[in-house]
Coordinates of C-alpha atoms in Angstrom, one line a residue:
Chain A
M840 CA -27.8 17.2 4.5
K841 CA -26.6 19.0 1.4
I842 CA -28.4 22.2 2.5
K843 CA -26.9 22.0 5.9
M844 CA -23.4 21.5 4.6
S845 CA -23.6 24.3 2.2
L846 CA -25.0 26.5 4.9
M847 CA -22.1 25.6 7.1
A848 CA -19.7 26.3 4.3
L849 CA -21.4 29.7 3.7
L850 CA -21.3 30.5 7.4
G851 CA -17.7 29.5 7.6
G852 CA -17.0 31.7 4.6
M853 CA -18.8 34.7 5.9
V854 CA -17.6 34.5 9.4
F855 CA -14.1 33.5 8.9
G856 CA -13.4 34.3 5.3
G857 CA -10.8 31.6 4.8
A858 CA -10.3 28.0 4.1
A859 CA -10.2 25.7 7.1
L860 CA -6.8 24.4 8.2
A861 CA -6.6 20.7 7.5
E862 CA -6.8 18.7 10.6
P863 CA -7.4 15.0 10.1
T864 CA -8.6 13.1 13.2
P865 CA -6.0 11.0 15.1
A866 CA -7.6 7.8 13.7
M867 CA -7.5 9.2 10.1
L868 CA -3.8 9.9 10.5
A869 CA -2.9 6.6 12.3
N870 CA -5.0 4.4 10.0
A871 CA -2.8 5.4 7.1
C872 CA 0.1 3.7 8.8
A873 CA -1.6 0.3 9.0
G874 CA -0.7 -1.0 5.6
C875 CA 2.8 -1.4 6.9
H876 CA 2.5 -1.5 10.7
G877 CA -0.8 -3.5 10.9
T878 CA -4.3 -2.5 11.9
N879 CA -4.1 -0.2 14.9
G880 CA -0.3 -0.6 14.8
L881 CA -0.3 -4.3 15.6
S882 CA 2.2 -5.4 12.9
V883 CA 1.9 -9.0 11.8
G884 CA 5.6 -8.7 10.9
P885 CA 8.1 -9.8 10.4
T886 CA 10.2 -6.7 9.8
S887 CA 8.1 -3.7 10.4
P888 CA 7.7 -3.2 14.2
I889 CA 4.6 -3.3 16.3
I890 CA 3.8 0.3 17.2
S891 CA 0.6 -0.3 19.2
G892 CA 1.0 0.2 22.9
M893 CA 4.1 2.3 22.4
A894 CA 4.4 5.2 24.8
S895 CA 3.4 8.4 23.0
E896 CA 6.6 10.2 24.1
Y897 CA 8.7 7.5 22.6
F898 CA 6.7 7.6 19.3
V899 CA 7.1 11.3 19.1
A900 CA 10.8 11.1 19.8
A901 CA 11.2 8.3 17.2
M902 CA 9.3 10.2 14.5
A903 CA 11.3 13.4 15.2
A904 CA 14.5 11.4 14.9
Y905 CA 13.4 9.8 11.6
K906 CA 12.2 13.2 10.3
K907 CA 15.5 14.8 10.9
G908 CA 17.4 11.8 9.6
E909 CA 19.0 11.2 13.0
W910 CA 17.8 7.6 13.0
P911 CA 18.7 5.6 9.9
S912 CA 15.7 4.2 7.9
T913 CA 14.8 3.0 4.5
I914 CA 11.3 4.5 4.2
M915 CA 10.3 5.8 7.6
G916 CA 12.2 9.1 7.3
R917 CA 10.6 9.9 4.0
I918 CA 7.1 9.3 5.5
A919 CA 7.8 11.1 8.8
K920 CA 8.5 14.3 6.9
G921 CA 4.9 14.4 5.8
Y922 CA 3.5 15.2 9.2
S923 CA 3.5 18.2 11.6
D924 CA 4.7 17.8 15.2
E925 CA 1.0 18.1 16.3
Q926 CA 0.0 15.4 13.9
I927 CA 2.8 13.1 15.1
K928 CA 1.7 13.7 18.7
A929 CA -1.9 12.9 17.8
M930 CA -0.8 9.6 16.2
G931 CA 1.4 8.8 19.2
D932 CA -1.5 9.3 21.6
F933 CA -3.7 7.1 19.3
F934 CA -1.2 4.2 19.1
A935 CA -0.4 4.4 22.9
K936 CA -4.1 3.5 23.6
Q937 CA -4.0 0.4 21.3
P938 CA -3.0 -3.0 22.9
F939 CA 0.5 -4.4 22.3
V940 CA 0.1 -8.1 21.5
R941 CA 3.4 -10.0 21.6
A942 CA 4.4 -11.5 18.3
A943 CA 4.4 -15.2 18.0
Q944 CA 7.7 -16.0 16.3
K945 CA 10.4 -18.7 16.1
N946 CA 13.4 -18.2 18.4
D947 CA 16.3 -20.2 19.7
A948 CA 15.6 -21.3 23.2
A949 CA 19.2 -21.7 24.2
K950 CA 20.1 -18.2 22.9
A951 CA 16.9 -16.8 24.6
K952 CA 18.1 -18.3 27.9
T953 CA 21.5 -16.6 27.6
G954 CA 19.7 -13.5 26.5
A955 CA 17.6 -13.4 29.6
K956 CA 20.8 -13.3 31.8
L957 CA 22.4 -10.6 29.6
H958 CA 19.2 -8.6 29.7
E959 CA 19.3 -8.6 33.6
E960 CA 22.9 -7.6 33.5
Y961 CA 22.9 -4.9 30.9
C962 CA 19.4 -3.7 30.1
E963 CA 16.8 -4.3 32.9
K964 CA 17.7 -1.2 34.8
C965 CA 16.1 0.9 32.1
H966 CA 14.1 -1.6 30.0
E967 CA 12.2 -2.8 33.1
K968 CA 10.2 -6.0 33.5
G969 CA 12.1 -7.9 30.9
G970 CA 11.8 -5.2 28.3
S971 CA 8.0 -5.0 28.6
A972 CA 7.7 -1.6 30.2
G973 CA 7.9 1.1 27.6
E974 CA 7.5 4.5 29.3
D975 CA 10.5 6.1 27.6
A976 CA 11.5 3.3 25.3
G977 CA 10.0 1.0 22.8
V978 CA 8.5 -2.2 24.0
L979 CA 11.1 -4.9 23.5
A980 CA 9.5 -8.1 24.9
G981 CA 7.4 -9.6 22.1
Q982 CA 8.6 -7.2 19.4
W983 CA 9.4 -8.7 16.0
M984 CA 13.0 -10.0 16.0
P985 CA 14.1 -8.8 12.5
Y986 CA 13.2 -5.3 13.6
L987 CA 15.2 -5.6 16.8
E988 CA 18.1 -7.0 14.8
H989 CA 18.1 -4.0 12.5
A990 CA 17.9 -1.6 15.4
M991 CA 20.8 -3.3 17.3
E992 CA 22.8 -3.3 14.1
D993 CA 22.3 0.4 13.7
Y994 CA 23.1 1.0 17.4
T995 CA 26.3 -1.0 17.4
S996 CA 27.5 0.4 14.1
G997 CA 27.1 3.9 15.4
K998 CA 24.4 4.8 12.9
R999 CA 21.7 5.3 15.4
P1000 CA 22.5 7.5 18.4
M1001 CA 22.0 6.4 22.0
T1002 CA 21.8 8.1 25.3
K1003 CA 25.2 8.1 27.1
K1004 CA 23.8 5.6 29.6
M1005 CA 22.7 3.2 26.9
Q1006 CA 25.9 3.7 24.9
K1007 CA 27.9 2.6 27.9
Q1008 CA 25.8 -0.6 28.4
V1009 CA 25.8 -1.5 24.7
D1010 CA 29.6 -1.0 24.4
Q1011 CA 30.1 -3.2 27.4
L1012 CA 27.8 -5.9 26.1
V1013 CA 29.5 -6.0 22.7
Q1014 CA 33.0 -5.9 24.4
D1015 CA 32.1 -8.8 26.7
H1016 CA 29.9 -10.9 24.4
K1017 CA 30.4 -9.8 20.8
H1018 CA 27.6 -10.2 18.3
A1019 CA 26.5 -13.4 20.0
G1020 CA 25.4 -11.3 22.9
V1021 CA 23.2 -9.1 20.7
E1022 CA 21.8 -12.2 19.1
A1023 CA 21.0 -13.7 22.4
L1024 CA 19.2 -10.6 23.6
V1025 CA 17.1 -10.4 20.4
N1026 CA 16.1 -14.1 20.9
F1027 CA 15.2 -13.3 24.5
Y1028 CA 12.9 -10.5 23.6
G1029 CA 11.5 -12.6 20.7
S1030 CA 10.8 -15.4 23.1
A1031 CA 8.4 -13.4 25.3
K1032 CA 5.0 -15.0 25.3
Chain B
M827 CA -5.8 35.9 7.6
F828 CA -7.7 34.4 10.5
K829 CA -8.1 30.8 9.9
V830 CA -10.2 28.3 11.9
N831 CA -10.5 24.6 11.6
R832 CA -13.6 22.6 11.6
R833 CA -13.3 21.6 15.3
D834 CA -12.9 25.2 16.4
F835 CA -15.8 26.1 14.2
M836 CA -17.9 23.5 15.9
K837 CA -16.8 24.8 19.3
L838 CA -17.6 28.3 18.4
T839 CA -21.0 27.5 17.1
G840 CA -21.8 25.0 19.9
G841 CA -21.6 21.8 18.0
A842 CA -23.4 20.2 15.1
A843 CA -26.7 19.6 16.9
V844 CA -27.1 23.2 17.8
V845 CA -26.1 24.4 14.3
G846 CA -28.8 22.1 13.0
S847 CA -31.5 23.3 15.2
V848 CA -30.6 26.9 14.9
L849 CA -31.0 26.5 11.2
G850 CA -34.2 24.7 11.6
M851 CA -32.8 21.3 10.5
P852 CA -32.8 19.0 13.5
H853 CA -29.8 16.7 13.1
I854 CA -29.7 13.5 15.0
A855 CA -27.5 10.6 14.1
R856 CA -29.7 8.1 12.4
A857 CA -30.4 4.8 14.0
A858 CA -28.3 1.7 13.3
G859 CA -29.0 -0.3 10.2
Q860 CA -28.0 2.2 7.6
K861 CA -26.8 0.2 4.6
V862 CA -23.6 0.4 2.8
V863 CA -23.0 -1.9 -0.2
V864 CA -19.4 -2.4 -1.3
I865 CA -18.7 -3.8 -4.8
G866 CA -15.4 -5.6 -5.2
G867 CA -13.3 -7.5 -2.7
G868 CA -9.8 -6.3 -3.7
P869 CA -7.7 -4.1 -1.4
G870 CA -10.0 -1.1 -1.9
G871 CA -13.3 -2.8 -1.3
A872 CA -12.2 -5.1 1.5
T873 CA -10.5 -2.3 3.4
A874 CA -13.5 0.0 2.9
A875 CA -15.9 -2.7 4.3
K876 CA -13.6 -3.4 7.3
Y877 CA -13.0 0.2 8.2
L878 CA -16.7 1.0 7.8
K879 CA -17.5 -1.7 10.4
M880 CA -14.6 -0.7 12.6
G881 CA -15.6 2.9 12.5
N882 CA -19.3 2.3 13.1
P883 CA -20.3 -1.3 14.0
G884 CA -24.0 -0.3 13.7
L885 CA -23.7 0.0 9.9
D886 CA -25.1 -2.8 7.8
V887 CA -22.2 -3.6 5.4
T888 CA -22.5 -5.9 2.5
L889 CA -19.6 -6.8 0.2
I890 CA -20.4 -8.2 -3.2
E891 CA -17.5 -10.1 -4.7
S892 CA -17.5 -12.7 -7.5
G893 CA -14.6 -14.8 -6.3
D894 CA -14.2 -17.2 -3.4
S895 CA -10.9 -15.5 -2.6
Y896 CA -8.8 -12.7 -3.7
V897 CA -5.4 -13.2 -5.4
A898 CA -3.2 -10.3 -4.7
C899 CA -1.5 -8.7 -7.8
F900 CA 1.1 -7.1 -5.7
L901 CA 4.3 -9.2 -5.4
S902 CA 2.9 -11.6 -8.0
N903 CA 6.0 -10.9 -10.1
E904 CA 7.7 -13.2 -7.6
V905 CA 5.5 -16.0 -8.8
L906 CA 6.9 -15.5 -12.3
S907 CA 10.4 -15.9 -11.0
G908 CA 9.5 -18.9 -8.9
E909 CA 10.3 -17.1 -5.7
R910 CA 6.7 -17.4 -4.4
T911 CA 3.6 -19.4 -4.8
L912 CA 0.2 -18.0 -5.9
E913 CA -1.3 -19.5 -2.7
S914 CA 0.9 -17.2 -0.7
L915 CA -1.0 -14.3 -2.4
T916 CA -4.4 -15.8 -2.0
V917 CA -6.7 -14.6 0.8
G918 CA -10.3 -15.5 1.6
F919 CA -13.1 -13.4 3.0
D920 CA -13.7 -15.1 6.3
G921 CA -11.7 -12.5 8.1
L922 CA -14.1 -9.8 7.0
K923 CA -17.1 -11.9 8.1
K924 CA -15.7 -11.7 11.7
Y925 CA -16.4 -8.0 11.6
G926 CA -20.0 -8.7 10.8
I927 CA -19.7 -7.9 7.2
T928 CA -22.1 -9.8 4.9
V929 CA -20.1 -11.3 2.1
V930 CA -22.1 -12.1 -1.0
K931 CA -20.6 -14.2 -3.8
D932 CA -22.1 -12.6 -6.9
T933 CA -21.3 -10.0 -9.5
A934 CA -22.8 -6.6 -9.4
S935 CA -24.5 -6.0 -12.8
A936 CA -26.2 -2.7 -12.3
I937 CA -26.4 0.3 -9.9
D938 CA -29.5 2.5 -9.8
P939 CA -28.4 5.6 -8.1
A940 CA -31.9 7.2 -8.0
A941 CA -33.5 4.2 -6.3
K942 CA -30.2 3.4 -4.5
K943 CA -30.2 -0.2 -5.4
V944 CA -27.5 -2.6 -6.6
T945 CA -28.6 -5.5 -8.8
T946 CA -26.5 -8.6 -9.3
S947 CA -26.1 -11.1 -12.2
G948 CA -27.4 -13.7 -9.7
G949 CA -30.7 -11.8 -9.7
K950 CA -30.5 -10.3 -6.2
T951 CA -31.1 -6.7 -5.3
F952 CA -29.5 -4.8 -2.5
D953 CA -30.7 -1.4 -1.2
Y954 CA -28.1 1.0 0.0
D955 CA -27.8 4.4 1.7
R956 CA -24.2 4.6 0.3
C957 CA -22.5 2.5 -2.2
V958 CA -18.7 1.9 -2.6
V959 CA -17.5 0.8 -5.9
S960 CA -13.9 -0.7 -6.1
P961 CA -13.8 -2.6 -9.4
G962 CA -10.1 -2.2 -10.2
V963 CA -9.3 -2.1 -13.9
E964 CA -10.6 -3.5 -17.1
F965 CA -8.4 -4.0 -20.2
N966 CA -8.8 -2.3 -23.5
Y967 CA -7.6 -5.5 -25.3
E968 CA -8.5 -4.3 -28.7
A969 CA -6.4 -1.1 -28.4
V970 CA -3.5 -3.4 -29.2
V971 CA -4.1 -4.4 -32.9
G972 CA -4.0 -8.2 -33.1
Y973 CA -4.5 -8.7 -29.4
S974 CA -7.8 -9.7 -27.7
E975 CA -9.2 -11.4 -24.6
A976 CA -9.0 -14.7 -26.4
A977 CA -5.3 -14.0 -27.3
S978 CA -4.5 -13.5 -23.7
H979 CA -4.8 -17.3 -23.3
K980 CA -1.7 -17.6 -25.6
A981 CA 0.0 -14.3 -24.7
P982 CA -1.0 -13.7 -21.1
H983 CA -1.3 -10.2 -19.6
A984 CA -0.8 -11.6 -16.1
W985 CA -1.9 -8.2 -14.9
K986 CA -4.7 -9.7 -12.7
A987 CA -3.1 -12.4 -10.5
G988 CA -4.5 -15.9 -10.9
P989 CA -4.6 -18.3 -13.8
Q990 CA -2.9 -15.7 -16.0
T991 CA 0.1 -15.5 -13.7
L992 CA 0.4 -19.3 -13.6
L993 CA 0.1 -19.5 -17.4
L994 CA 2.9 -17.0 -17.9
R995 CA 5.1 -18.8 -15.3
K996 CA 4.5 -22.1 -17.1
Q997 CA 5.5 -20.6 -20.4
L998 CA 8.7 -19.1 -18.9
E999 CA 9.5 -22.5 -17.4
D1000 CA 8.9 -24.2 -20.8
M1001 CA 10.8 -21.7 -22.8
K1002 CA 14.2 -22.9 -24.2
D1003 CA 17.4 -21.3 -23.0
G1004 CA 18.3 -18.6 -25.5
G1005 CA 14.6 -17.7 -26.0
T1006 CA 13.2 -14.2 -26.0
F1007 CA 10.6 -12.9 -23.5
V1008 CA 8.8 -9.8 -24.8
I1009 CA 6.9 -7.5 -22.4
V1010 CA 4.5 -5.0 -24.1
A1011 CA 4.2 -2.2 -21.5
P1012 CA 1.0 -0.1 -21.3
P1013 CA 0.6 3.6 -21.7
N1014 CA -0.3 5.7 -18.6
P1015 CA -2.3 5.6 -16.5
F1016 CA -2.3 1.9 -15.4
R1017 CA -2.3 -0.3 -12.4
C1018 CA 1.0 -0.8 -10.7
P1019 CA 3.3 1.7 -12.5
P1020 CA 6.6 0.0 -11.6
G1021 CA 5.1 -3.5 -12.3
P1022 CA 6.3 -4.1 -15.9
Y1023 CA 9.9 -3.1 -15.0
E1024 CA 9.9 -5.2 -11.8
R1025 CA 8.6 -8.0 -13.9
A1026 CA 11.5 -7.8 -16.2
A1027 CA 13.9 -7.8 -13.2
Q1028 CA 12.2 -10.8 -11.6
V1029 CA 12.2 -12.8 -14.8
A1030 CA 15.8 -11.9 -15.4
M1031 CA 16.7 -13.2 -11.9
Y1032 CA 15.1 -16.5 -13.0
F1033 CA 16.8 -16.6 -16.4
K1034 CA 20.2 -15.7 -14.9
H1035 CA 20.1 -19.0 -12.9
K1036 CA 18.1 -21.3 -15.2
K1037 CA 18.3 -19.9 -18.8
P1038 CA 21.3 -17.5 -18.9
K1039 CA 21.3 -17.2 -22.7
S1040 CA 17.8 -15.8 -22.8
K1041 CA 16.7 -12.2 -23.3
I1042 CA 14.0 -9.9 -22.1
I1043 CA 12.7 -7.0 -24.3
I1044 CA 10.4 -4.4 -22.9
L1045 CA 8.5 -2.5 -25.7
D1046 CA 7.2 0.7 -24.2
P1047 CA 5.2 3.6 -25.6
K1048 CA 6.6 5.8 -22.8
D1049 CA 10.0 7.5 -22.3
D1050 CA 9.8 7.4 -18.6
F1051 CA 8.4 5.1 -16.0
A1052 CA 8.1 4.7 -12.2
K1053 CA 11.3 4.3 -10.3
K1054 CA 13.2 4.5 -13.6
G1055 CA 16.6 5.5 -12.1
L1056 CA 16.4 2.7 -9.5
F1057 CA 15.4 0.1 -12.1
I1058 CA 18.2 1.1 -14.5
K1059 CA 20.7 0.9 -11.7
A1060 CA 19.4 -2.5 -10.6
W1061 CA 19.3 -3.9 -14.1
T1062 CA 22.8 -2.6 -14.6
S1063 CA 24.3 -4.1 -11.5
L1064 CA 22.4 -7.3 -11.6
Y1065 CA 21.7 -8.1 -15.3
G1066 CA 24.3 -6.3 -17.4
Y1067 CA 22.0 -3.6 -18.6
G1068 CA 23.8 -1.1 -20.9
T1069 CA 26.3 -3.8 -22.1
P1070 CA 26.0 -5.8 -25.3
D1071 CA 25.3 -8.9 -23.2
S1072 CA 22.5 -7.3 -21.2
M1073 CA 19.7 -9.7 -20.4
I1074 CA 17.2 -6.8 -20.4
K1075 CA 16.5 -4.4 -23.3
W1076 CA 14.1 -1.5 -22.8
V1077 CA 12.9 0.1 -26.0
S1078 CA 11.4 3.5 -25.1
G1079 CA 8.7 5.3 -27.1
A1080 CA 11.3 7.7 -28.5
D1081 CA 13.3 4.6 -29.7
G1082 CA 10.3 3.1 -31.4
G1083 CA 8.9 1.0 -28.5
K1084 CA 5.3 1.8 -29.3
V1085 CA 3.6 -1.4 -30.7
D1086 CA 1.6 -1.1 -33.9
K1087 CA 0.4 -4.7 -34.1
I1088 CA 0.8 -8.2 -32.9
D1089 CA 0.8 -11.3 -35.1
M1090 CA -0.6 -13.9 -32.6
E1091 CA 0.2 -16.8 -34.9
T1092 CA 3.9 -16.2 -34.8
L1093 CA 4.1 -14.1 -31.7
T1094 CA 5.7 -11.3 -33.7
V1095 CA 5.3 -7.9 -32.3
S1096 CA 5.6 -5.0 -34.7
A1097 CA 7.0 -2.0 -32.9
Q1098 CA 7.4 1.3 -34.7
T1099 CA 10.9 0.7 -36.0
E1100 CA 11.4 -3.1 -35.7
D1101 CA 9.7 -6.4 -35.4
F1102 CA 10.3 -8.6 -32.4
K1103 CA 9.7 -12.3 -32.5
A1104 CA 8.8 -13.6 -29.0
D1105 CA 9.1 -17.1 -27.6
V1106 CA 7.0 -16.0 -24.6
L1107 CA 4.9 -12.9 -25.0
N1108 CA 3.4 -10.8 -22.2
V1109 CA 1.0 -8.1 -23.3
I1110 CA -0.1 -5.6 -20.7
P1111 CA -3.0 -3.8 -22.4
P1112 CA -4.1 -0.2 -21.9
Q1113 CA -6.6 0.1 -19.0
K1114 CA -9.8 1.8 -17.9
A1115 CA -12.0 1.6 -14.8
G1116 CA -13.5 -1.9 -14.1
H1117 CA -16.6 -3.1 -15.9
I1118 CA -19.3 -2.1 -13.4
A1119 CA -18.1 1.5 -13.5
H1120 CA -18.9 1.7 -17.2
V1121 CA -22.3 -0.1 -16.8
A1122 CA -23.3 2.2 -14.0
D1123 CA -22.3 5.4 -15.9
L1124 CA -19.7 6.4 -13.5
V1125 CA -16.8 7.0 -15.9
N1126 CA -15.6 10.2 -17.6
E1127 CA -14.5 10.5 -21.2
K1128 CA -11.1 9.0 -20.4
G1129 CA -12.6 5.9 -19.0
W1130 CA -11.9 6.6 -15.3
C1131 CA -14.3 7.7 -12.5
S1132 CA -14.3 11.4 -11.5
V1133 CA -14.7 11.7 -7.8
N1134 CA -14.7 14.2 -5.0
K1135 CA -11.2 13.5 -3.6
K1136 CA -12.3 14.2 0.0
T1137 CA -15.1 11.6 0.0
F1138 CA -14.6 9.7 -3.2
E1139 CA -18.2 10.3 -4.1
S1140 CA -18.9 10.2 -7.8
S1141 CA -19.1 13.5 -9.6
K1142 CA -21.9 11.9 -11.7
H1143 CA -24.1 10.0 -9.3
P1144 CA -24.5 11.1 -5.6
G1145 CA -24.4 8.3 -3.1
V1146 CA -21.9 6.2 -5.1
H1147 CA -18.3 6.3 -4.1
I1148 CA -15.4 5.0 -6.3
I1149 CA -12.0 4.1 -4.8
G1150 CA -8.8 2.6 -6.0
D1151 CA -7.5 2.0 -9.5
A1152 CA -10.9 3.0 -11.1
S1153 CA -11.0 6.5 -9.6
D1154 CA -9.4 9.5 -11.2
A1155 CA -7.3 10.2 -8.0
T1156 CA -4.3 10.3 -10.3
T1157 CA -2.0 12.1 -7.9
M1158 CA -1.7 8.8 -6.1
P1159 CA -0.3 5.9 -8.2
K1160 CA -2.8 3.1 -8.9
S1161 CA -1.4 0.8 -6.2
A1162 CA -2.9 -1.5 -3.6
Y1163 CA -1.7 0.8 -0.8
S1164 CA -3.4 3.8 -2.5
A1165 CA -6.6 1.8 -2.9
S1166 CA -6.5 0.8 0.8
S1167 CA -5.6 4.3 2.0
Q1168 CA -8.4 5.8 -0.2
A1169 CA -10.8 3.2 1.2
K1170 CA -10.1 4.4 4.8
V1171 CA -10.7 8.0 3.8
C1172 CA -13.9 7.0 2.0
A1173 CA -15.1 4.9 4.9
A1174 CA -14.6 7.7 7.4
A1175 CA -16.4 10.1 5.0
I1176 CA -19.3 7.8 4.6
I1177 CA -19.6 7.3 8.4
D1178 CA -19.7 11.1 8.8
L1179 CA -22.1 11.6 6.0
L1180 CA -24.5 8.9 7.3
A1181 CA -24.4 10.6 10.7
G1182 CA -25.3 13.9 9.1
K1183 CA -21.9 15.4 9.8
E1184 CA -19.5 17.1 7.4
P1185 CA -16.7 14.7 6.6
G1186 CA -13.4 15.3 8.4
D1187 CA -10.1 16.2 6.7
P1188 CA -8.5 13.3 4.9
S1189 CA -4.9 12.0 5.2
Y1190 CA -3.6 9.6 2.6
V1191 CA -0.5 7.5 2.2
N1192 CA 1.0 5.4 -0.5
T1193 CA 4.0 3.0 -0.1
C1194 CA 5.0 0.7 -2.9
Y1195 CA 7.9 -1.7 -3.0
S1196 CA 9.7 -3.3 -6.0
I1197 CA 12.1 -6.3 -5.7
A1198 CA 14.7 -6.3 -8.5
G1199 CA 16.8 -9.2 -7.4
P1200 CA 18.1 -11.1 -4.3
D1201 CA 18.5 -8.7 -1.4
Y1202 CA 17.7 -5.8 -3.8
G1203 CA 14.6 -3.9 -3.1
F1204 CA 13.5 -0.3 -3.2
S1205 CA 10.4 1.8 -2.6
V1206 CA 8.4 4.9 -3.2
A1207 CA 6.3 6.6 -0.6
G1208 CA 3.9 9.6 -0.5
V1209 CA 2.0 11.4 2.2
Y1210 CA -0.9 13.4 0.9
T1211 CA -3.5 15.9 2.0
Y1212 CA -6.7 17.2 0.4
D1213 CA -6.6 20.5 -1.5
A1214 CA -10.2 21.7 -1.3
E1215 CA -9.8 24.5 -3.8
K1216 CA -8.6 22.3 -6.6
N1217 CA -10.4 19.1 -5.4
E1218 CA -7.1 17.4 -5.6
I1219 CA -5.0 15.1 -3.5
A1220 CA -1.8 16.9 -3.0
G1221 CA 1.5 15.4 -1.9
V1222 CA 3.0 17.0 1.2
K1223 CA 6.0 18.9 0.1
G1224 CA 9.4 17.6 1.3
A1225 CA 7.9 14.2 2.2
G1226 CA 7.9 10.9 0.4
G1227 CA 9.8 10.1 -2.7
L1228 CA 12.1 7.3 -3.7
T1229 CA 14.8 5.1 -2.2
P1230 CA 18.0 7.2 -2.7
V1231 CA 19.9 6.0 -5.8
D1232 CA 23.0 5.7 -3.7
A1233 CA 21.3 3.5 -1.0
S1234 CA 23.8 1.0 0.5
P1235 CA 23.5 -2.7 -0.2
E1236 CA 22.4 -3.1 3.5
M1237 CA 19.5 -0.7 2.9
L1238 CA 18.5 -2.4 -0.4
K1239 CA 18.5 -5.7 1.5
R1240 CA 16.3 -4.3 4.2
E1241 CA 13.8 -3.0 1.7
V1242 CA 13.2 -6.6 0.6
G1243 CA 12.4 -7.5 4.2
Y1244 CA 10.1 -4.5 4.4
A1245 CA 8.5 -5.4 1.1
H1246 CA 7.6 -8.8 2.5
S1247 CA 6.4 -7.2 5.8
W1248 CA 4.3 -4.8 3.8
L1249 CA 2.7 -7.7 2.0
A1250 CA 1.8 -9.5 5.3
N1251 CA 0.5 -6.3 6.8
I1252 CA -1.5 -4.9 3.9
V1253 CA -3.2 -8.3 3.5
A1254 CA -4.0 -8.5 7.2
D1255 CA -5.1 -4.9 7.3
S1256 CA -7.4 -5.3 4.3
W1257 CA -8.9 -8.8 4.7
K1258 CA -8.3 -9.9 8.3

């Protein structure tokens, strides 16, 4: 074992004459996230979101936005800056393959019912299947509610940028239903079993 | 310079098996049943055991731990303020058993690195192919003149959560309003660098509501400490720090905070320039690697375990890996998250080594939260890579760091939520 390793090192040294570029495996990179986001990204909550089962493209876009400070965060931006684009892509592909298991959490049934209607009216067109499809968006159905609250607070206060399409819908929602509308939506997503 | 990574190297040479046979060293992953013995069921040991099994279910993993459960030190300052119960920080080992890990309730008493055997005080012997040692810290009680292990039953350290935490909480509850709580802070390096200062804040939060005339004095041999700017700001805005009425007083090393001796009869602490009479005294002694690391000859002259930072294998005894607080991986703070992150790096390296492969490149993270008051939290984070030339863990430049000192109240509030989420997730990730 030792002999083989030193021979490999020697060969590497002779043939390539330089230190190898660090390239941790996707699992090595992703496992370091688990202390906050749960084993394989399945957060047990309540505030840090589940990131398992998230579309890789969305993960990459989110991390890029955190890295550049375009999305507000407490700690995520500081951590995102520690990874190259390639490493972020590798983590995104890793988490996309892990199952998303909906969080079991308390929610207000009446608000969730209202939220279901609001979802149909304002959100379903893009966040399909009750917010459970996540091709170019985060999975909403079964996500931890405190995380959704924070995200919506950042969206509605203008701190977190949205696509024009989403901006229009969120503005309309808030105009029509105020904060209660947002709260209802959060309860609806939190109620997904 | 032309650089190539390990994977490309493997591609170019046609893979490990071919390299092996070309060099006349056939290299086939060994059959299942290779044994790894993990000593210590804290965040380091538990995570190592779990990730070894997750990474290679064929391994035979045994965890030796003396307790029936583990009581997390992290966030135990909230027990002192009455915000949290000790039960909420207690976790059993049944979760690990579900992964097929054999959990043995016993204390490792010796490691024979030549024979590759661990002996326990219960008289059992365990063979291993690789051994992981995660013993945490041990206290140098006698380094504080007048203090001792016996004295810790009167002036608790409460630096390992459990009965000591409850004892200190009871003393704070029994203390009269107008009393003085003295914290003797340890020199570097020690477990949980922001801990003494968070402790002061948590106890101040309790005093503010229940015993507002009371004072907290931190006697410190150091002039600097983790998250200092954030703590000073929090103490100032919450507990009047910097004013004559401040609830918290921090005496730095330069101001004579180094303690010369303690009179346990009167709970009088003699610091370099002044004596302080305590009503409740908390002594956090200087620290070194946990007991088994000393018994097994794994420590360096400073009392910590020198390791290869890529694999956490001992520099003294091959086949034995040391992770967490006990290791000399000092670029990372001695925190639960560091221990857990190092455990994952170590587990992956052991899986590779046992399969006859060169260990892959590590990636490490630390995140650590402090809660200074209601809706007032902050954090430090670090992302690290391995510097092979220096055998050091190196922080990625431009990444990590502290909560900004000008963080908004909303952000400080969110950090409390994230701190509690961190607790739930690190416990689940390590033990469940």
